[in-house]
């Protein structure tokens, strides 16, 4: 499969890139700084692209089967998420690519009926702005006329072990018997590529945790 990966040099994007190449997919890594992509593979091509420049994205993704966006704004630029993602939706449609998968946020997952994780008392204040912005972004995708999938991680999401053992959910935070919600970026990448290869959540959000 031909996969266009935006944000391939970030923490999550690097793991998705590695998983995609390991499975034999042809990947174009779209980044602002090509020097930050250290992986080398005959199936990998690296191009310069910027989500603030729709034309650069449209050119980079044309002819690909699937687009994965691992984009995340820097702290202080959270309010750009809606504009950037709307631009991405437009670019994907104009490029004629039907499938778009998004590395989303966990803050909009429900911890109880009607109560989102971001609105709980213990939610870290430092992450609230990006969590709220990611939640608004999900609503943009829910109105989008293309085959999108929004993939929310667990509450704790960081590099770790690639186990291949995890659970999948939809709009509710997945927790273990201790009430903890966590996943490694390596296992998240497995589930992302599983969804690329065998779609189960077209025009839906799904989530993951141990």
CSV table of C-alpha atoms in Angstrom, one decimal:
chain,number,residue,atom,x,y,z
A,1,UNK,CA,0.0,0.0,0.0
A,2,UNK,CA,1.2,3.6,-0.7
A,3,UNK,CA,1.0,5.6,2.6
A,4,UNK,CA,1.7,9.3,3.0
A,5,UNK,CA,2.7,10.1,6.5
A,6,UNK,CA,2.6,13.7,7.8
A,7,UNK,CA,4.7,14.4,10.9
A,8,UNK,CA,7.0,11.4,10.4
A,9,UNK,CA,9.8,12.9,12.5
A,10,UNK,CA,7.9,13.2,15.7
A,11,UNK,CA,7.7,10.8,18.6
A,12,UNK,CA,4.5,9.0,17.3
A,13,UNK,CA,5.3,9.6,13.6
A,14,UNK,CA,8.7,7.8,13.9
A,15,UNK,CA,7.0,4.7,15.3
A,16,UNK,CA,4.2,4.7,12.7
A,17,UNK,CA,6.9,5.1,10.0
A,18,UNK,CA,8.9,2.1,11.3
A,19,UNK,CA,5.8,-0.1,11.6
A,20,UNK,CA,4.7,0.8,8.1
A,21,UNK,CA,8.1,0.0,6.6
A,22,UNK,CA,8.4,-3.2,8.5
A,23,UNK,CA,5.1,-4.3,7.0
A,24,UNK,CA,6.4,-3.6,3.5
A,25,UNK,CA,4.4,-0.5,2.7
A,26,UNK,CA,5.7,2.2,0.4
A,27,UNK,CA,5.9,5.5,2.4
A,28,UNK,CA,6.4,9.1,1.7
A,29,UNK,CA,7.4,10.9,4.9
A,30,UNK,CA,6.2,14.5,4.8
A,31,UNK,CA,8.2,16.8,7.2
A,32,UNK,CA,9.3,20.3,7.5
A,33,UNK,CA,12.9,19.3,8.1
A,34,UNK,CA,14.1,16.2,6.2
A,35,UNK,CA,17.2,15.9,8.3
A,36,UNK,CA,15.1,14.8,11.2
A,37,UNK,CA,14.0,11.6,9.5
A,38,UNK,CA,16.8,9.2,10.4
A,39,UNK,CA,15.3,5.9,9.1
A,40,UNK,CA,16.5,4.7,5.8
A,41,UNK,CA,14.7,2.2,3.5
A,42,UNK,CA,14.3,1.6,-0.2
A,43,UNK,CA,10.5,1.9,0.3
A,44,UNK,CA,10.9,5.3,2.0
A,45,UNK,CA,10.8,8.7,0.3
A,46,UNK,CA,11.2,12.0,2.3
A,47,UNK,CA,9.7,15.2,1.0
A,48,UNK,CA,9.3,18.7,2.5
A,49,UNK,CA,5.8,19.7,3.3
A,50,UNK,CA,4.1,22.1,5.7
A,51,UNK,CA,0.5,21.8,6.9
A,52,UNK,CA,0.3,25.6,6.8
A,53,UNK,CA,1.0,25.3,3.1
A,54,UNK,CA,-1.9,23.4,1.6
A,55,UNK,CA,-0.3,23.2,-1.9
A,56,UNK,CA,2.8,21.5,-0.5
A,57,UNK,CA,0.6,18.8,1.2
A,58,UNK,CA,-1.6,18.4,-1.9
A,59,UNK,CA,1.4,17.7,-4.1
A,60,UNK,CA,3.1,15.3,-1.6
A,61,UNK,CA,0.0,13.1,-1.1
A,62,UNK,CA,-1.2,12.9,-4.7
A,63,UNK,CA,-1.3,9.3,-5.9
A,64,UNK,CA,-1.2,7.7,-2.4
A,65,UNK,CA,-3.8,5.3,-1.1
A,66,UNK,CA,-3.9,6.6,2.5
A,67,UNK,CA,-2.8,9.7,4.4
A,68,UNK,CA,-1.8,9.4,8.1
A,69,UNK,CA,-1.4,12.7,10.0
A,70,UNK,CA,0.8,12.5,13.1
A,71,UNK,CA,0.7,16.3,13.4
A,72,UNK,CA,0.6,17.9,16.8
A,73,UNK,CA,1.0,21.7,17.5
A,74,UNK,CA,3.7,23.0,19.7
A,75,UNK,CA,2.7,24.4,23.1
A,76,UNK,CA,1.2,27.9,22.6
A,77,UNK,CA,0.0,27.1,19.1
A,78,UNK,CA,-3.0,24.9,20.1
A,79,UNK,CA,-5.4,27.3,18.5
A,80,UNK,CA,-4.0,26.5,15.0
A,81,UNK,CA,-5.3,22.9,15.1
A,82,UNK,CA,-8.7,23.6,13.6
A,83,UNK,CA,-7.3,25.6,10.8
A,84,UNK,CA,-4.6,23.1,10.1
A,85,UNK,CA,-6.9,20.1,10.1
A,86,UNK,CA,-9.5,21.8,7.9
A,87,UNK,CA,-6.8,22.6,5.5
A,88,UNK,CA,-5.7,19.0,5.6
A,89,UNK,CA,-9.2,17.7,4.9
A,90,UNK,CA,-9.4,20.1,1.9
A,91,UNK,CA,-5.9,19.0,0.6
A,92,UNK,CA,-6.8,15.3,0.9
A,93,UNK,CA,-10.0,15.7,-1.0
A,94,UNK,CA,-8.4,17.9,-3.7
A,95,UNK,CA,-5.6,15.3,-4.1
A,96,UNK,CA,-8.2,12.6,-4.7
A,97,UNK,CA,-7.1,10.5,-1.6
A,98,UNK,CA,-10.2,9.0,0.0
A,99,UNK,CA,-8.7,7.7,3.3
A,100,UNK,CA,-7.3,9.9,6.1
A,101,UNK,CA,-6.2,8.7,9.6
A,102,UNK,CA,-5.5,11.1,12.4
A,103,UNK,CA,-3.3,10.7,15.5
A,104,UNK,CA,-5.8,12.3,17.9
A,105,UNK,CA,-6.0,13.2,21.5
A,106,UNK,CA,-7.4,11.3,24.6
A,107,UNK,CA,-9.0,14.3,26.3
A,108,UNK,CA,-12.3,13.9,24.5
A,109,UNK,CA,-12.8,10.3,25.6
A,110,UNK,CA,-15.6,9.7,28.0
A,111,UNK,CA,-14.8,8.5,31.6
A,112,UNK,CA,-18.5,8.5,32.5
A,113,UNK,CA,-21.7,9.2,30.5
A,114,UNK,CA,-21.4,12.8,29.4
A,115,UNK,CA,-18.1,13.4,31.2
A,116,UNK,CA,-14.9,13.8,29.1
A,117,UNK,CA,-11.5,13.1,30.5
A,118,UNK,CA,-10.4,16.7,29.9
A,119,UNK,CA,-13.2,17.9,32.2
A,120,UNK,CA,-12.2,15.8,35.1
A,121,UNK,CA,-10.7,17.5,38.2
A,122,UNK,CA,-7.3,15.7,38.0
A,123,UNK,CA,-6.7,16.5,34.3
A,124,UNK,CA,-3.3,18.2,34.0
A,125,UNK,CA,-3.7,22.0,33.5
A,126,UNK,CA,-0.6,22.1,31.2
A,127,UNK,CA,-2.3,19.7,28.7
A,128,UNK,CA,-5.8,21.2,28.9
A,129,UNK,CA,-5.5,23.7,26.0
A,130,UNK,CA,-4.3,21.1,23.5
A,131,UNK,CA,-6.8,18.5,24.7
A,132,UNK,CA,-9.7,21.0,24.2
A,133,UNK,CA,-8.4,21.9,20.8
A,134,UNK,CA,-8.1,18.3,19.8
A,135,UNK,CA,-11.6,17.7,21.0
A,136,UNK,CA,-12.8,20.5,18.7
A,137,UNK,CA,-10.8,19.0,15.9
A,138,UNK,CA,-12.6,15.7,16.2
A,139,UNK,CA,-15.9,17.5,15.6
A,140,UNK,CA,-14.5,18.9,12.4
A,141,UNK,CA,-13.7,15.4,11.2
A,142,UNK,CA,-17.2,14.2,12.1
A,143,UNK,CA,-18.6,16.6,9.6
A,144,UNK,CA,-16.0,15.9,6.9
A,145,UNK,CA,-17.0,14.2,3.6
A,146,UNK,CA,-14.3,11.7,3.3
A,147,UNK,CA,-13.3,8.4,4.9
A,148,UNK,CA,-11.6,9.6,8.1
A,149,UNK,CA,-10.6,7.8,11.2
A,150,UNK,CA,-9.6,9.5,14.4
A,151,UNK,CA,-7.4,7.4,16.6
A,152,UNK,CA,-7.3,8.5,20.3
A,153,UNK,CA,-4.4,7.1,22.4
A,154,UNK,CA,-4.7,6.1,26.1
A,155,UNK,CA,-4.4,8.7,28.8
A,156,UNK,CA,-0.7,7.8,29.3
A,157,UNK,CA,1.0,7.7,25.9
A,158,UNK,CA,4.8,7.4,25.6
A,159,UNK,CA,7.5,5.3,24.0
A,160,UNK,CA,7.9,1.8,25.4
A,161,UNK,CA,7.7,-1.8,24.5
A,162,UNK,CA,6.2,-3.3,21.3
A,163,UNK,CA,4.0,-6.0,22.7
A,164,UNK,CA,1.2,-6.5,20.2
A,165,UNK,CA,-1.2,-7.1,23.1
A,166,UNK,CA,-3.8,-4.4,23.8
A,167,UNK,CA,-7.5,-3.6,23.8
A,168,UNK,CA,-9.5,-1.5,21.4
A,169,UNK,CA,-12.4,0.8,22.3
A,170,UNK,CA,-14.4,3.6,20.7
A,171,UNK,CA,-15.5,6.7,22.6
A,172,UNK,CA,-14.8,5.7,26.2
A,173,UNK,CA,-11.4,5.7,27.9
A,174,UNK,CA,-10.1,2.2,28.1
A,175,UNK,CA,-8.7,1.4,31.6
A,176,UNK,CA,-7.2,-1.7,33.2
A,177,UNK,CA,-8.1,-3.4,36.5
A,178,UNK,CA,-6.2,-0.7,38.4
A,179,UNK,CA,-8.1,2.1,36.6
A,180,UNK,CA,-5.0,3.1,34.6
A,181,UNK,CA,-5.1,4.0,30.9
A,182,UNK,CA,-1.8,3.6,29.1
A,183,UNK,CA,-0.3,2.5,25.8
A,184,UNK,CA,3.2,2.6,24.2
A,185,UNK,CA,3.7,4.5,21.0
A,186,UNK,CA,5.0,1.3,19.5
A,187,UNK,CA,1.7,-0.6,20.2
A,188,UNK,CA,-0.3,2.4,19.1
A,189,UNK,CA,1.6,2.2,15.8
A,190,UNK,CA,0.6,-1.5,15.4
A,191,UNK,CA,-3.1,-0.6,15.8
A,192,UNK,CA,-2.8,2.3,13.4
A,193,UNK,CA,-1.3,0.1,10.7
A,194,UNK,CA,-3.9,-2.6,11.5
A,195,UNK,CA,-6.6,0.0,10.8
A,196,UNK,CA,-4.9,1.1,7.5
A,197,UNK,CA,-4.8,-2.5,6.3
A,198,UNK,CA,-8.2,-3.7,7.5
A,199,UNK,CA,-10.4,-0.7,8.2
A,200,UNK,CA,-12.9,-1.1,11.0
A,201,UNK,CA,-13.6,2.5,12.0
A,202,UNK,CA,-14.2,4.5,8.9
A,203,UNK,CA,-15.8,7.8,9.8
A,204,UNK,CA,-15.4,6.9,13.4
A,205,UNK,CA,-13.1,7.4,16.4
A,206,UNK,CA,-11.4,4.5,18.1
A,207,UNK,CA,-9.0,4.2,21.0
A,208,UNK,CA,-6.5,1.8,22.6
A,209,UNK,CA,-5.0,0.8,25.9
A,210,UNK,CA,-3.6,-2.2,27.8
